[in-house]
Coordinates of C-alpha atoms and ligand atoms in Angstrom, one line a residue:
X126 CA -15.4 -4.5 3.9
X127 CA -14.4 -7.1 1.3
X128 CA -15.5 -7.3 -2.1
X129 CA -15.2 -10.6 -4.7
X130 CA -16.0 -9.1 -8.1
X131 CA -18.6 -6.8 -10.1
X132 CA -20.8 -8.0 -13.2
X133 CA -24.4 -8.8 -13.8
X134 CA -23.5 -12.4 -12.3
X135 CA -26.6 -13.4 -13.8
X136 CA -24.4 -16.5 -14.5
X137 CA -25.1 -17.4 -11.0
X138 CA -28.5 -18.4 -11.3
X139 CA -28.7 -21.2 -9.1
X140 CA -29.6 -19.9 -5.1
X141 CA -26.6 -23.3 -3.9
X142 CA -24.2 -20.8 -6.2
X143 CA -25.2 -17.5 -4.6
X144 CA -25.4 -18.4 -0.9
X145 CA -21.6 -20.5 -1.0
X146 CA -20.7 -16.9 -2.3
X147 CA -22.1 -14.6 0.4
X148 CA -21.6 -17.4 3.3
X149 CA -17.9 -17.3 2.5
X150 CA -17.9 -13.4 2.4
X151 CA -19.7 -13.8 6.2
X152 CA -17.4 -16.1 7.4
X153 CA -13.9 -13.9 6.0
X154 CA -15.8 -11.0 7.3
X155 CA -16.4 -12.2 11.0
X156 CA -12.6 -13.2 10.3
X157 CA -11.3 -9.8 9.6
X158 CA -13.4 -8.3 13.1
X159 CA -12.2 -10.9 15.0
X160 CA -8.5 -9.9 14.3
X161 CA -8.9 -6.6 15.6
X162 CA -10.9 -7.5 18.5
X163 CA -7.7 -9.3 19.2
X164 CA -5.8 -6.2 18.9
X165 CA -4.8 -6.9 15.2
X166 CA -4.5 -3.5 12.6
X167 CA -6.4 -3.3 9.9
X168 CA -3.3 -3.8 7.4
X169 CA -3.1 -7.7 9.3
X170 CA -6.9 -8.0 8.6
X171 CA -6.9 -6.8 5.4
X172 CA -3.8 -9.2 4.2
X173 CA -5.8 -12.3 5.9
X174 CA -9.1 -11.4 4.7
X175 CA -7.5 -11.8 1.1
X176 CA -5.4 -14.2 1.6
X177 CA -8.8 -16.4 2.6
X178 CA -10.4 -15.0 -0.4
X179 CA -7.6 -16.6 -2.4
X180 CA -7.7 -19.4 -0.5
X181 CA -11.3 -20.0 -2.3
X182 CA -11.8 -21.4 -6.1
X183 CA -15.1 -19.2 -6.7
X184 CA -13.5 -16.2 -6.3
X185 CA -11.4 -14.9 -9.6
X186 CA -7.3 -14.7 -7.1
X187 CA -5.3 -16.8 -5.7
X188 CA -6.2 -20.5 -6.7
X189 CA -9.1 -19.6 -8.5
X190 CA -7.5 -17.2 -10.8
X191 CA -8.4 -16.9 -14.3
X192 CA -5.7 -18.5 -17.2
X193 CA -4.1 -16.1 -19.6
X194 CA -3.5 -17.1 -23.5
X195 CA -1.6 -19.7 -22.8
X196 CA -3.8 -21.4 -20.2
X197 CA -1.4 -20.5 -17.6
X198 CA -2.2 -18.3 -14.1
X199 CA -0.6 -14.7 -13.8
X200 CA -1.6 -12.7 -10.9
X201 CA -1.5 -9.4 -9.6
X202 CA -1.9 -8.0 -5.9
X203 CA -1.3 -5.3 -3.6
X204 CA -1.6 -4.1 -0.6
X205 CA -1.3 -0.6 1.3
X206 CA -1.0 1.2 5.1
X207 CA -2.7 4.3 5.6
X208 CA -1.0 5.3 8.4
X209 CA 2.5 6.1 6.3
X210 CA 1.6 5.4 2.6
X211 CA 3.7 1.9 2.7
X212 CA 2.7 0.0 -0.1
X213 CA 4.0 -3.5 -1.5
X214 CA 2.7 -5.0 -5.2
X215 CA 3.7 -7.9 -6.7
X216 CA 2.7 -8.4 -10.8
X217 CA 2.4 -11.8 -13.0
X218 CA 3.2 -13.7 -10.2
X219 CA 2.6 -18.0 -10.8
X220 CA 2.6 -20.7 -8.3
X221 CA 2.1 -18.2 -5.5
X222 CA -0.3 -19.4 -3.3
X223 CA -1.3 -16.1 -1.8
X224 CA -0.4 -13.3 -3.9
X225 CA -1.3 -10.5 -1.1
X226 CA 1.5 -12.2 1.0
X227 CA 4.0 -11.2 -1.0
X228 CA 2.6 -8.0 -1.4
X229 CA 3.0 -7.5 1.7
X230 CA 6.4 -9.0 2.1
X231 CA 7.5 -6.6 -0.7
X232 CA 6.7 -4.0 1.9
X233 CA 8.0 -4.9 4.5
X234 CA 11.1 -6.8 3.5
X235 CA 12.2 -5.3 0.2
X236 CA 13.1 -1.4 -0.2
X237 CA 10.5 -1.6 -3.7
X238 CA 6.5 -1.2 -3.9
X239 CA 6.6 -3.6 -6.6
X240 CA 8.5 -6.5 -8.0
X241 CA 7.1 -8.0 -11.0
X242 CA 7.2 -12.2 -12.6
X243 CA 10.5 -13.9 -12.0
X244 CA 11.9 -11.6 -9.8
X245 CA 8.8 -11.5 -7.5
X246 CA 9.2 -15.2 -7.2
X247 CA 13.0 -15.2 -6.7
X248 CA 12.0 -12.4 -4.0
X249 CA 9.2 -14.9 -2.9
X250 CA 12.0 -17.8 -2.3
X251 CA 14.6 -15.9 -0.4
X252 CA 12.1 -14.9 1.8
X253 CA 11.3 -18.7 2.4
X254 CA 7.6 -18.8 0.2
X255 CA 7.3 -22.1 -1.2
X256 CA 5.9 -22.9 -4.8
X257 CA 2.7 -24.1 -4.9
X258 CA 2.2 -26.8 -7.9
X259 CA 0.5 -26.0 -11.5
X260 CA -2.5 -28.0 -10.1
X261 CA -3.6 -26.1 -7.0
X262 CA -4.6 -23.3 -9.5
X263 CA -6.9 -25.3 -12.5
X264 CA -10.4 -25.5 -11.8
X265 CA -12.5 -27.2 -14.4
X266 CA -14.7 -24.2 -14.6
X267 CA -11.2 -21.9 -15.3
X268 CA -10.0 -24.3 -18.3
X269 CA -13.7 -24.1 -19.8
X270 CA -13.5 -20.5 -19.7
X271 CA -10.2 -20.2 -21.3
X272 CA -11.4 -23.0 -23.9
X273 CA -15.1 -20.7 -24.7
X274 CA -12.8 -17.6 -25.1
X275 CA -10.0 -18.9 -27.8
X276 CA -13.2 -20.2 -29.4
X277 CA -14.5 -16.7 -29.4
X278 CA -10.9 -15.3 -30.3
X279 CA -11.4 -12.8 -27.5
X280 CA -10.4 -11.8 -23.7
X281 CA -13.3 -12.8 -21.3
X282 CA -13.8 -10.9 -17.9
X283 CA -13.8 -13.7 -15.2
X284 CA -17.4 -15.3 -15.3
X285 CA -17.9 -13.7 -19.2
X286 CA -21.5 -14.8 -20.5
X287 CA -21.4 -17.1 -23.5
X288 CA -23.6 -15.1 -24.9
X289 CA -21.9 -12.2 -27.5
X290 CA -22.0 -8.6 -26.6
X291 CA -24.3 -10.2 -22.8
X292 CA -23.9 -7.9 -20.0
X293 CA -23.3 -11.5 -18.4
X294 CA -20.1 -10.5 -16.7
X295 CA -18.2 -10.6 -13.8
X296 CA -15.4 -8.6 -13.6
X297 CA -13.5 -11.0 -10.5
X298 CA -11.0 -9.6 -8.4
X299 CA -11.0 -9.7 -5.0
X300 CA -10.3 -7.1 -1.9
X301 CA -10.5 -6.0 1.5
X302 CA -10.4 -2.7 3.7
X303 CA -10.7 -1.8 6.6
X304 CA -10.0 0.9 9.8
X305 CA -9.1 -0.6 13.0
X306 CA -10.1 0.9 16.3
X307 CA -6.8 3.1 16.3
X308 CA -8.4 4.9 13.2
X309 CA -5.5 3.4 10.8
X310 CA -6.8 2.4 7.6
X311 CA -5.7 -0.2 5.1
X312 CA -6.4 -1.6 1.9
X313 CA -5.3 -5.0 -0.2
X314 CA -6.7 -6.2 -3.9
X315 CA -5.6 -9.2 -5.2
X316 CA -6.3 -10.8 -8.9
X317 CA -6.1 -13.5 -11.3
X318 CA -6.8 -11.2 -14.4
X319 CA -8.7 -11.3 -17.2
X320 CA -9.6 -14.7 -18.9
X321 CA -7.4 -15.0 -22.1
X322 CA -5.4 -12.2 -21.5
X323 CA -2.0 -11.2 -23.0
X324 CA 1.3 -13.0 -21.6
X325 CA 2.4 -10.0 -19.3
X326 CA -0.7 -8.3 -18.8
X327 CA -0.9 -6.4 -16.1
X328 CA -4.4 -4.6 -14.5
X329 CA -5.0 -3.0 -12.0
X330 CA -5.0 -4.3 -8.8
X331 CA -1.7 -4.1 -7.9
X332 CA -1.2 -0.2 -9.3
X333 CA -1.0 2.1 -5.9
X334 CA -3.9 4.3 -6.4
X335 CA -5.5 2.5 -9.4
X336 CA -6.6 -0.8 -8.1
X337 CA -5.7 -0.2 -4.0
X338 CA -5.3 3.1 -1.9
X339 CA -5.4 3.8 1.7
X340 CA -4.6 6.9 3.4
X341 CA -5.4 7.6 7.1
X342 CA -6.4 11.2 6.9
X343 CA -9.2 9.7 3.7
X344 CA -9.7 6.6 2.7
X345 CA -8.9 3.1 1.8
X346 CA -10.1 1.7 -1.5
X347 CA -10.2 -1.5 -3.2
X348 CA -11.2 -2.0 -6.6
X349 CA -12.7 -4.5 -9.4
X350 CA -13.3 -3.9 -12.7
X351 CA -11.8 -4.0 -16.2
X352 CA -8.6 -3.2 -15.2
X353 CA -7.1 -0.8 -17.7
X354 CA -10.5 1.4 -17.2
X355 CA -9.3 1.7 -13.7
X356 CA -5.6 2.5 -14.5
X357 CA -6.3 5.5 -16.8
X358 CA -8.7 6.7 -14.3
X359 CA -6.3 6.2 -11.1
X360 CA -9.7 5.5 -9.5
X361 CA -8.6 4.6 -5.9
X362 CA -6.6 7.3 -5.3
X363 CA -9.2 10.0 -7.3
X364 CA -11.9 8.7 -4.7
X365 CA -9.2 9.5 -1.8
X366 CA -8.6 13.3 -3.3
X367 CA -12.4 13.7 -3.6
X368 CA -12.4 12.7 0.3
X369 CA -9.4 15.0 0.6
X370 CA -10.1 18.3 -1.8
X371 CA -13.6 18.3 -1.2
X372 CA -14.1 17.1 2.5
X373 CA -16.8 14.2 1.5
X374 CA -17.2 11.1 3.3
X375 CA -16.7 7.3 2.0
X376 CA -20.7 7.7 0.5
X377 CA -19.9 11.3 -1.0
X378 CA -16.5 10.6 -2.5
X379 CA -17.5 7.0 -4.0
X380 CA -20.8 8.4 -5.7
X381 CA -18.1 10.8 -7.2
X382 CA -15.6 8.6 -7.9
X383 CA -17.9 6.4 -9.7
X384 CA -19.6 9.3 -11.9
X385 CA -15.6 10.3 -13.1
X386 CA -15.2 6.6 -14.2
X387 CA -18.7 6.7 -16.0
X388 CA -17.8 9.9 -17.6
X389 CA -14.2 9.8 -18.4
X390 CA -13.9 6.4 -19.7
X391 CA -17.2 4.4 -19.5
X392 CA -15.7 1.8 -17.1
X393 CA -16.7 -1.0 -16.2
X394 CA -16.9 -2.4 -12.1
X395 CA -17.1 -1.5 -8.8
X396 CA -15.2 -0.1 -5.8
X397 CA -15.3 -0.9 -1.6
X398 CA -14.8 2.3 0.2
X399 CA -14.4 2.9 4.2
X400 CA -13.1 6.5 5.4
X401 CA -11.8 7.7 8.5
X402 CA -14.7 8.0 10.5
X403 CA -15.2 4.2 9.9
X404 CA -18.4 4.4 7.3
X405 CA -18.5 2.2 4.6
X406 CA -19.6 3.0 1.1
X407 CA -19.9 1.1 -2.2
X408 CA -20.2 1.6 -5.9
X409 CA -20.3 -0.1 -9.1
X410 CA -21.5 0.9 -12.8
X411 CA -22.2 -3.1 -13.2
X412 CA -25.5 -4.6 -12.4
X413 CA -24.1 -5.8 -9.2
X414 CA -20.9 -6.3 -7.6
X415 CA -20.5 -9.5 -4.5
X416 CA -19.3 -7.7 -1.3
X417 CA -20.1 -6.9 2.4
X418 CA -19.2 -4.5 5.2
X419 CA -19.4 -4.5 8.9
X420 CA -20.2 -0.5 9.9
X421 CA -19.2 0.4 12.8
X422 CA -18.7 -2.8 14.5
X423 CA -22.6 -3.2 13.5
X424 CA -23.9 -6.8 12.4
X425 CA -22.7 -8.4 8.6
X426 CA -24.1 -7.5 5.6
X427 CA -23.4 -9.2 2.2
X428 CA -24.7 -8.0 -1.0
X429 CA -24.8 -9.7 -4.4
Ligands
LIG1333 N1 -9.4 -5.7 -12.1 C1 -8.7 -6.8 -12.4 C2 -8.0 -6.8 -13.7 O1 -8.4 -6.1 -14.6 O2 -7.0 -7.4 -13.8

């Protein structure tokens, strides 16, 4: 399953707009099944299914983050294995072309589940990642945003409407899970914010069970949203206990999992769930949240 962001994304209003969305969710999707019909895991086809989504200016990570207050790009990814709990996270990271890389170099190479800023990219030299220049990262549309917020004096939520107090939002993030035919499941979220944020700000994506969880005997999880709606609800890893305490499957512990986030704190996005068995489930409290699944080796599906 991947997912590219929640909202109403009634700012896509334009069919050219919706269909380069959901053709590039096809095509990284067909990607991520071909890996494992090669006899790839699901942690290497989660990693390249975001790294492609990063690799893409519509979606709200890797070049086509978001800027923060001072029009600059800080992102935020993660990535987890099921099979042992391994996790890697890297936080306001810049000039990293593909933040889940890292991630998942933090993982593998580094004894830490998360470095953070300057030390993330020291980490990201010594292990021979180059820099990618300021420009690879501004998009017109992104330095419009930024300009419309500090107009506003406020924080905007990726594709925020123009219009005050619209439900015009998309909360951008990006994501992927997945279980290979060995029955291991992975996870990996990957994010360029929130438009206008704070120098530092963190969300979150790359928190282990608030943004990204997998867990072979549950679930994996990848989430988008308003990120600190997400932390104080540890949503991820909540949907994995529901899975766990109450034996549910991906549909039963993602309809929960959204209701405790309703309840609890009001939040606001979505979530991309697959369980052991191999079903996929999704759930958002947003009008509509961009993502896709292949079920059981079954044919594509994307969903705006
Ligand atoms: N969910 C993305 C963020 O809040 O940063």
């Amino acid at each position: 399953m991947v997912h590219g962001g929640a909202g109403a994304l009634d700012n896509v209003k334009d069919d050219k707009t919706a269909v380069r969305y959901l053709e590039a969710l096809r095509r990284i999707l067909e990607h991520g099944r071909e890996i494992m019909k090669l006899g790839g895991s699901a942690l290497q086809s989660v990693e390249a299914c975001a790294a492609l989504l990063e690799d893409d200016p519509v979606f709200n990570a890797g070049c086509g983050s978001v800027l923060n207050e001072n029009g600059k790009v800080e992102m935020d990814a993660a990535i987890m294995d099921g099979r042992d709990l391994s996790a890697g996270a890297v936080a306001a990271v810049s000039n990293i072309a593909n933040p889940v890389q890292l991630a998942r170099l933090v993982m593998t190479k580094s004894e830490h589940v998360m470095l953070i800023s300057d030390g993330a990219m020291q980490f990201a030299k010594h292990c021979g990642i180059g820099l990618a220049p300021e420009n690879y990262f501004y998009t017109q549309d992104r330095i419009a945003q930024l300009e419309d917020a500090r107009r506003k004096h406020k924080i905007m939520l990726d594709h925020d409407s123009t219009e005050e107090d619209s439900e015009d939002q998309k909360y951008g993030t990006i994501g992927a899970v997945a279980r290979d035919p060995q029955g291991n499941l992975a996870a990996a979220t990957s994010t360029g914010g929130i438009v206008n944020k704070r120098l530092g700000r963190v969300g979150d994506s790359p928190i282990i069970g608030a943004g990204v969880y997998a867990d072979n005997e549950t679930c994996a999880v990848s989430a988008t949203g308003y990120g600190e709606e997400f932390m104080r609800t540890v949503i991820s890893k909540t949907i994995c206990d529901f899975a766990y305490m109450k034996s549910m499957d991906a549909e039963q512990a993602t309809k929960a999992g959204i209701e405790y986030l309703k309840n609890k704190v009001n939040g606001r996005g979505g979530v991309i769930v697959i369980d052991n068995e191999g079903n996929c489930a999704s759930g958002f409290t947003t009008k509509k949240m961009i993502h896709g699944w292949i079920e059981h080796g079954g044919k594509v599906n994307v969903r705006f």
